[in-house]
């Protein structure tokens, strides 16, 4: 019985350690390579997978995601902290996710309050990311993570809702 209790404690400690390593305290991808892939181990400069048939849907040239295995043109770097969260999982200032707008997904919300745009995205089925223009409160909801493309843009904030 004591061995069983000891083993359960060890398993609990291992589980808590693993959860801590994968938590929101993980590093954030560098600005030069904002698109996390390969379960957070690598960061890609561009928001696109390369085509590599043996990996099937994980490398089919689509928008890169945390579960992707390939980065277009091999423009990647290792995550500086070991495991990264997509920088876009947090609000990114001066960055625009453009394209991939949802039908009826453009709206005016409160000026200088990205939270209102985030709330609208959370209430909208299928919303995966957003772009927000603080100066006038324009909010664009996106049906893909990172929109169709992402780029530096003044007067924009962008947020991924799925990491």
C-alpha atoms as an extended CHARMM CRD file, in Angstrom:
* protein
*
       163  EXT
         1         1  UNK       CA              0.0000000000        0.0000000000        0.0000000000  PROA      1               0.0000000000
         2         2  UNK       CA              2.8550000000        2.4130000000        0.8130000000  PROA      2               0.0000000000
         3         3  UNK       CA              4.4870000000        1.6560000000       -2.5390000000  PROA      3               0.0000000000
         4         4  UNK       CA              1.2260000000        2.4180000000       -4.3160000000  PROA      4               0.0000000000
         5         5  UNK       CA              0.8990000000        5.7630000000       -2.4930000000  PROA      5               0.0000000000
         6         6  UNK       CA              4.5340000000        6.5930000000       -3.2880000000  PROA      6               0.0000000000
         7         7  UNK       CA              4.0080000000        5.7590000000       -6.9950000000  PROA      7               0.0000000000
         8         8  UNK       CA              0.8710000000        7.9140000000       -7.0980000000  PROA      8               0.0000000000
         9         9  UNK       CA              2.7910000000       10.8390000000       -5.5650000000  PROA      9               0.0000000000
        10        10  UNK       CA              5.5780000000       10.4430000000       -8.1260000000  PROA      10              0.0000000000
        11        11  UNK       CA              3.0410000000       10.3830000000      -10.9630000000  PROA      11              0.0000000000
        12        12  UNK       CA              1.3410000000       13.4810000000       -9.5840000000  PROA      12              0.0000000000
        13        13  UNK       CA              4.6550000000       15.3330000000       -9.3690000000  PROA      13              0.0000000000
        14        14  UNK       CA              5.5070000000       14.3260000000      -12.9530000000  PROA      14              0.0000000000
        15        15  UNK       CA              2.0970000000       15.4520000000      -14.2020000000  PROA      15              0.0000000000
        16        16  UNK       CA              2.3740000000       18.7970000000      -12.4370000000  PROA      16              0.0000000000
        17        17  UNK       CA              5.8830000000       19.3120000000      -13.7860000000  PROA      17              0.0000000000
        18        18  UNK       CA              4.7450000000       18.5480000000      -17.3390000000  PROA      18              0.0000000000
        19        19  UNK       CA              1.7900000000       20.9080000000      -16.9780000000  PROA      19              0.0000000000
        20        20  UNK       CA              4.0650000000       23.6630000000      -15.7190000000  PROA      20              0.0000000000
        21        21  UNK       CA              6.4060000000       23.2150000000      -18.6670000000  PROA      21              0.0000000000
        22        22  UNK       CA              3.5140000000       23.4690000000      -21.1140000000  PROA      22              0.0000000000
        23        23  UNK       CA              1.7010000000       26.2910000000      -19.3530000000  PROA      23              0.0000000000
        24        24  UNK       CA              1.1460000000       29.8730000000      -20.3520000000  PROA      24              0.0000000000
        25        25  UNK       CA              4.5080000000       30.6100000000      -18.7240000000  PROA      25              0.0000000000
        26        26  UNK       CA              6.1980000000       29.0650000000      -21.7410000000  PROA      26              0.0000000000
        27        27  UNK       CA              8.2600000000       31.4650000000      -23.8010000000  PROA      27              0.0000000000
        28        28  UNK       CA              6.8250000000       33.6190000000      -26.5260000000  PROA      28              0.0000000000
        29        29  UNK       CA              8.0100000000       33.3170000000      -30.0880000000  PROA      29              0.0000000000
        30        30  UNK       CA             10.4310000000       36.0370000000      -31.2420000000  PROA      30              0.0000000000
        31        31  UNK       CA              8.9960000000       38.9320000000      -33.2690000000  PROA      31              0.0000000000
        32        32  UNK       CA             11.1520000000       37.9250000000      -36.2390000000  PROA      32              0.0000000000
        33        33  UNK       CA              9.5760000000       34.4240000000      -36.2560000000  PROA      33              0.0000000000
        34        34  UNK       CA              6.0650000000       34.8300000000      -34.7600000000  PROA      34              0.0000000000
        35        35  UNK       CA              4.4470000000       31.5940000000      -35.9700000000  PROA      35              0.0000000000
        36        36  UNK       CA              4.8610000000       28.6580000000      -33.5880000000  PROA      36              0.0000000000
        37        37  UNK       CA              4.7940000000       25.1250000000      -34.9920000000  PROA      37              0.0000000000
        38        38  UNK       CA              6.0460000000       21.6080000000      -34.1730000000  PROA      38              0.0000000000
        39        39  UNK       CA              4.2090000000       21.6400000000      -30.8200000000  PROA      39              0.0000000000
        40        40  UNK       CA              5.9250000000       24.8800000000      -29.8010000000  PROA      40              0.0000000000
        41        41  UNK       CA              9.5010000000       23.7370000000      -30.3870000000  PROA      41              0.0000000000
        42        42  UNK       CA             10.0710000000       25.8880000000      -33.4890000000  PROA      42              0.0000000000
        43        43  UNK       CA              9.0290000000       29.3340000000      -34.7080000000  PROA      43              0.0000000000
        44        44  UNK       CA              8.5280000000       30.1110000000      -38.4090000000  PROA      44              0.0000000000
        45        45  UNK       CA              9.1380000000       33.4980000000      -40.0130000000  PROA      45              0.0000000000
        46        46  UNK       CA              6.2310000000       33.0640000000      -42.4250000000  PROA      46              0.0000000000
        47        47  UNK       CA              2.6690000000       31.9570000000      -41.7350000000  PROA      47              0.0000000000
        48        48  UNK       CA              2.7190000000       29.0220000000      -44.1360000000  PROA      48              0.0000000000
        49        49  UNK       CA              3.7140000000       25.3710000000      -44.1720000000  PROA      49              0.0000000000
        50        50  UNK       CA              5.9740000000       24.0820000000      -46.9090000000  PROA      50              0.0000000000
        51        51  UNK       CA              4.7330000000       21.2460000000      -49.1340000000  PROA      51              0.0000000000
        52        52  UNK       CA              6.1650000000       17.8810000000      -48.1090000000  PROA      52              0.0000000000
        53        53  UNK       CA              3.9470000000       14.9730000000      -49.1800000000  PROA      53              0.0000000000
        54        54  UNK       CA              5.1790000000       12.3620000000      -46.6700000000  PROA      54              0.0000000000
        55        55  UNK       CA              3.8570000000       14.5140000000      -43.7880000000  PROA      55              0.0000000000
        56        56  UNK       CA              0.4200000000       14.9070000000      -45.4580000000  PROA      56              0.0000000000
        57        57  UNK       CA             -1.7970000000       17.5710000000      -43.8240000000  PROA      57              0.0000000000
        58        58  UNK       CA              0.9800000000       18.5820000000      -41.4120000000  PROA      58              0.0000000000
        59        59  UNK       CA              3.0090000000       19.9760000000      -44.3700000000  PROA      59              0.0000000000
        60        60  UNK       CA              0.4850000000       20.7540000000      -47.1150000000  PROA      60              0.0000000000
        61        61  UNK       CA              1.2420000000       24.4280000000      -47.7420000000  PROA      61              0.0000000000
        62        62  UNK       CA             -1.6330000000       25.6860000000      -45.5940000000  PROA      62              0.0000000000
        63        63  UNK       CA             -1.5250000000       28.2800000000      -42.8160000000  PROA      63              0.0000000000
        64        64  UNK       CA              0.9460000000       27.1750000000      -40.1700000000  PROA      64              0.0000000000
        65        65  UNK       CA             -0.3400000000       26.0300000000      -36.7840000000  PROA      65              0.0000000000
        66        66  UNK       CA              1.0520000000       24.6070000000      -33.5710000000  PROA      66              0.0000000000
        67        67  UNK       CA              0.5480000000       21.0760000000      -34.9710000000  PROA      67              0.0000000000
        68        68  UNK       CA              2.3090000000       21.7850000000      -38.2910000000  PROA      68              0.0000000000
        69        69  UNK       CA              5.6060000000       20.0170000000      -38.9230000000  PROA      69              0.0000000000
        70        70  UNK       CA              7.0910000000       22.1310000000      -41.7570000000  PROA      70              0.0000000000
        71        71  UNK       CA              7.9080000000       25.7960000000      -42.3050000000  PROA      71              0.0000000000
        72        72  UNK       CA              7.8440000000       27.4100000000      -45.7630000000  PROA      72              0.0000000000
        73        73  UNK       CA             11.3260000000       28.0270000000      -47.2250000000  PROA      73              0.0000000000
        74        74  UNK       CA             12.8800000000       26.6040000000      -44.0170000000  PROA      74              0.0000000000
        75        75  UNK       CA             12.6150000000       30.0690000000      -42.4110000000  PROA      75              0.0000000000
        76        76  UNK       CA             12.5430000000       28.8440000000      -38.8430000000  PROA      76              0.0000000000
        77        77  UNK       CA             14.3640000000       29.0950000000      -35.5560000000  PROA      77              0.0000000000
        78        78  UNK       CA             14.2650000000       26.9600000000      -32.4240000000  PROA      78              0.0000000000
        79        79  UNK       CA             12.1220000000       28.3960000000      -29.6750000000  PROA      79              0.0000000000
        80        80  UNK       CA             14.5420000000       30.3710000000      -27.4890000000  PROA      80              0.0000000000
        81        81  UNK       CA             12.9970000000       29.0920000000      -24.2500000000  PROA      81              0.0000000000
        82        82  UNK       CA             12.5740000000       25.4480000000      -25.3040000000  PROA      82              0.0000000000
        83        83  UNK       CA              8.7720000000       25.5530000000      -25.7500000000  PROA      83              0.0000000000
        84        84  UNK       CA              6.9960000000       28.6170000000      -27.0880000000  PROA      84              0.0000000000
        85        85  UNK       CA              3.4770000000       29.8540000000      -27.3130000000  PROA      85              0.0000000000
        86        86  UNK       CA              2.6150000000       31.6920000000      -30.4660000000  PROA      86              0.0000000000
        87        87  UNK       CA              3.2970000000       35.3540000000      -29.8700000000  PROA      87              0.0000000000
        88        88  UNK       CA             -0.0880000000       35.8320000000      -31.4650000000  PROA      88              0.0000000000
        89        89  UNK       CA             -1.8240000000       34.0080000000      -28.6260000000  PROA      89              0.0000000000
        90        90  UNK       CA             -1.3400000000       37.2220000000      -26.7830000000  PROA      90              0.0000000000
        91        91  UNK       CA             -2.4630000000       40.4840000000      -28.2790000000  PROA      91              0.0000000000
        92        92  UNK       CA              0.1510000000       41.6750000000      -30.7740000000  PROA      92              0.0000000000
        93        93  UNK       CA              0.4540000000       45.4130000000      -31.1790000000  PROA      93              0.0000000000
        94        94  UNK       CA              1.3480000000       46.9230000000      -34.5510000000  PROA      94              0.0000000000
        95        95  UNK       CA              0.5820000000       43.6160000000      -36.2750000000  PROA      95              0.0000000000
        96        96  UNK       CA             -2.1730000000       42.7600000000      -38.7310000000  PROA      96              0.0000000000
        97        97  UNK       CA             -3.7960000000       39.4490000000      -39.5590000000  PROA      97              0.0000000000
        98        98  UNK       CA             -5.4270000000       40.2180000000      -42.8790000000  PROA      98              0.0000000000
        99        99  UNK       CA             -7.5720000000       38.1390000000      -45.1550000000  PROA      99              0.0000000000
       100       100  UNK       CA             -9.6850000000       35.1640000000      -44.0850000000  PROA      100             0.0000000000
       101       101  UNK       CA            -12.4220000000       37.5340000000      -42.8630000000  PROA      101             0.0000000000
       102       102  UNK       CA            -15.6260000000       35.8780000000      -41.7490000000  PROA      102             0.0000000000
       103       103  UNK       CA            -18.8240000000       36.8220000000      -43.5920000000  PROA      103             0.0000000000
       104       104  UNK       CA            -20.3850000000       39.6070000000      -41.5750000000  PROA      104             0.0000000000
       105       105  UNK       CA            -17.2650000000       39.5900000000      -39.3890000000  PROA      105             0.0000000000
       106       106  UNK       CA            -16.4270000000       43.2950000000      -39.7030000000  PROA      106             0.0000000000
       107       107  UNK       CA            -17.8650000000       45.4020000000      -36.9270000000  PROA      107             0.0000000000
       108       108  UNK       CA            -17.3880000000       48.5980000000      -34.9710000000  PROA      108             0.0000000000
       109       109  UNK       CA            -16.6890000000       48.0580000000      -31.2820000000  PROA      109             0.0000000000
       110       110  UNK       CA            -15.3350000000       50.3430000000      -28.5570000000  PROA      110             0.0000000000
       111       111  UNK       CA            -12.3610000000       52.4920000000      -29.5340000000  PROA      111             0.0000000000
       112       112  UNK       CA             -9.0590000000       51.6860000000      -27.8450000000  PROA      112             0.0000000000
       113       113  UNK       CA            -10.5160000000       48.4860000000      -26.3410000000  PROA      113             0.0000000000
       114       114  UNK       CA             -9.3560000000       45.2880000000      -28.0470000000  PROA      114             0.0000000000
       115       115  UNK       CA            -11.2350000000       43.3940000000      -25.3080000000  PROA      115             0.0000000000
       116       116  UNK       CA            -14.5410000000       44.2670000000      -26.9750000000  PROA      116             0.0000000000
       117       117  UNK       CA            -13.3140000000       42.7260000000      -30.2210000000  PROA      117             0.0000000000
       118       118  UNK       CA            -12.0520000000       39.6260000000      -28.3810000000  PROA      118             0.0000000000
       119       119  UNK       CA            -15.4550000000       39.2590000000      -26.6810000000  PROA      119             0.0000000000
       120       120  UNK       CA            -17.1910000000       39.4870000000      -30.0650000000  PROA      120             0.0000000000
       121       121  UNK       CA            -14.8990000000       36.7830000000      -31.4560000000  PROA      121             0.0000000000
       122       122  UNK       CA            -15.5880000000       34.5110000000      -28.4730000000  PROA      122             0.0000000000
       123       123  UNK       CA            -19.3430000000       34.8770000000      -29.0690000000  PROA      123             0.0000000000
       124       124  UNK       CA            -19.0170000000       34.1230000000      -32.7930000000  PROA      124             0.0000000000
       125       125  UNK       CA            -18.9770000000       30.4780000000      -33.8670000000  PROA      125             0.0000000000
       126       126  UNK       CA            -15.9170000000       29.6730000000      -35.9770000000  PROA      126             0.0000000000
       127       127  UNK       CA            -13.9130000000       32.7690000000      -35.0410000000  PROA      127             0.0000000000
       128       128  UNK       CA            -10.2450000000       31.7450000000      -34.7950000000  PROA      128             0.0000000000
       129       129  UNK       CA             -8.4380000000       35.1120000000      -34.7960000000  PROA      129             0.0000000000
       130       130  UNK       CA             -9.0570000000       38.8150000000      -35.1710000000  PROA      130             0.0000000000
       131       131  UNK       CA             -7.5490000000       42.1000000000      -36.2450000000  PROA      131             0.0000000000
       132       132  UNK       CA             -8.5040000000       45.3220000000      -34.5040000000  PROA      132             0.0000000000
       133       133  UNK       CA             -7.9340000000       48.9890000000      -35.3970000000  PROA      133             0.0000000000
       134       134  UNK       CA             -7.8000000000       50.9010000000      -32.0810000000  PROA      134             0.0000000000
       135       135  UNK       CA             -8.1290000000       54.3700000000      -33.6320000000  PROA      135             0.0000000000
       136       136  UNK       CA            -11.7220000000       53.8020000000      -34.7710000000  PROA      136             0.0000000000
       137       137  UNK       CA            -12.7480000000       50.5140000000      -33.1230000000  PROA      137             0.0000000000
       138       138  UNK       CA            -12.9810000000       48.4510000000      -36.3180000000  PROA      138             0.0000000000
       139       139  UNK       CA            -12.8590000000       44.7290000000      -35.5950000000  PROA      139             0.0000000000
       140       140  UNK       CA            -12.3200000000       42.0470000000      -38.2280000000  PROA      140             0.0000000000
       141       141  UNK       CA            -13.1270000000       38.4620000000      -37.2280000000  PROA      141             0.0000000000
       142       142  UNK       CA            -11.1860000000       35.6940000000      -39.0080000000  PROA      142             0.0000000000
       143       143  UNK       CA            -12.1040000000       32.0880000000      -39.7440000000  PROA      143             0.0000000000
       144       144  UNK       CA             -8.4530000000       30.9210000000      -39.5740000000  PROA      144             0.0000000000
       145       145  UNK       CA             -5.6830000000       31.3750000000      -37.0510000000  PROA      145             0.0000000000
       146       146  UNK       CA             -3.3950000000       34.2420000000      -38.1000000000  PROA      146             0.0000000000
       147       147  UNK       CA             -5.8000000000       35.3090000000      -40.8670000000  PROA      147             0.0000000000
       148       148  UNK       CA             -4.6330000000       34.4810000000      -44.3900000000  PROA      148             0.0000000000
       149       149  UNK       CA             -1.3940000000       36.4100000000      -43.8870000000  PROA      149             0.0000000000
       150       150  UNK       CA              0.2050000000       38.4380000000      -41.1750000000  PROA      150             0.0000000000
       151       151  UNK       CA              2.3910000000       41.5170000000      -41.3650000000  PROA      151             0.0000000000
       152       152  UNK       CA              3.5750000000       44.5210000000      -39.4160000000  PROA      152             0.0000000000
       153       153  UNK       CA              0.9370000000       47.2670000000      -39.5510000000  PROA      153             0.0000000000
       154       154  UNK       CA              0.5120000000       50.5060000000      -37.6320000000  PROA      154             0.0000000000
       155       155  UNK       CA             -2.7420000000       51.0700000000      -35.7970000000  PROA      155             0.0000000000
       156       156  UNK       CA             -3.5480000000       47.3450000000      -35.5690000000  PROA      156             0.0000000000
       157       157  UNK       CA             -3.7620000000       44.7200000000      -32.8720000000  PROA      157             0.0000000000
       158       158  UNK       CA             -4.1660000000       41.0560000000      -33.7490000000  PROA      158             0.0000000000
       159       159  UNK       CA             -5.0790000000       38.1160000000      -31.5610000000  PROA      159             0.0000000000
       160       160  UNK       CA             -5.2240000000       34.3680000000      -32.1420000000  PROA      160             0.0000000000
       161       161  UNK       CA             -8.0430000000       32.7320000000      -30.2410000000  PROA      161             0.0000000000
       162       162  UNK       CA             -6.5930000000       29.2260000000      -30.7000000000  PROA      162             0.0000000000
       163       163  UNK       CA             -2.9400000000       28.4270000000      -30.1010000000  PROA      163             0.0000000000
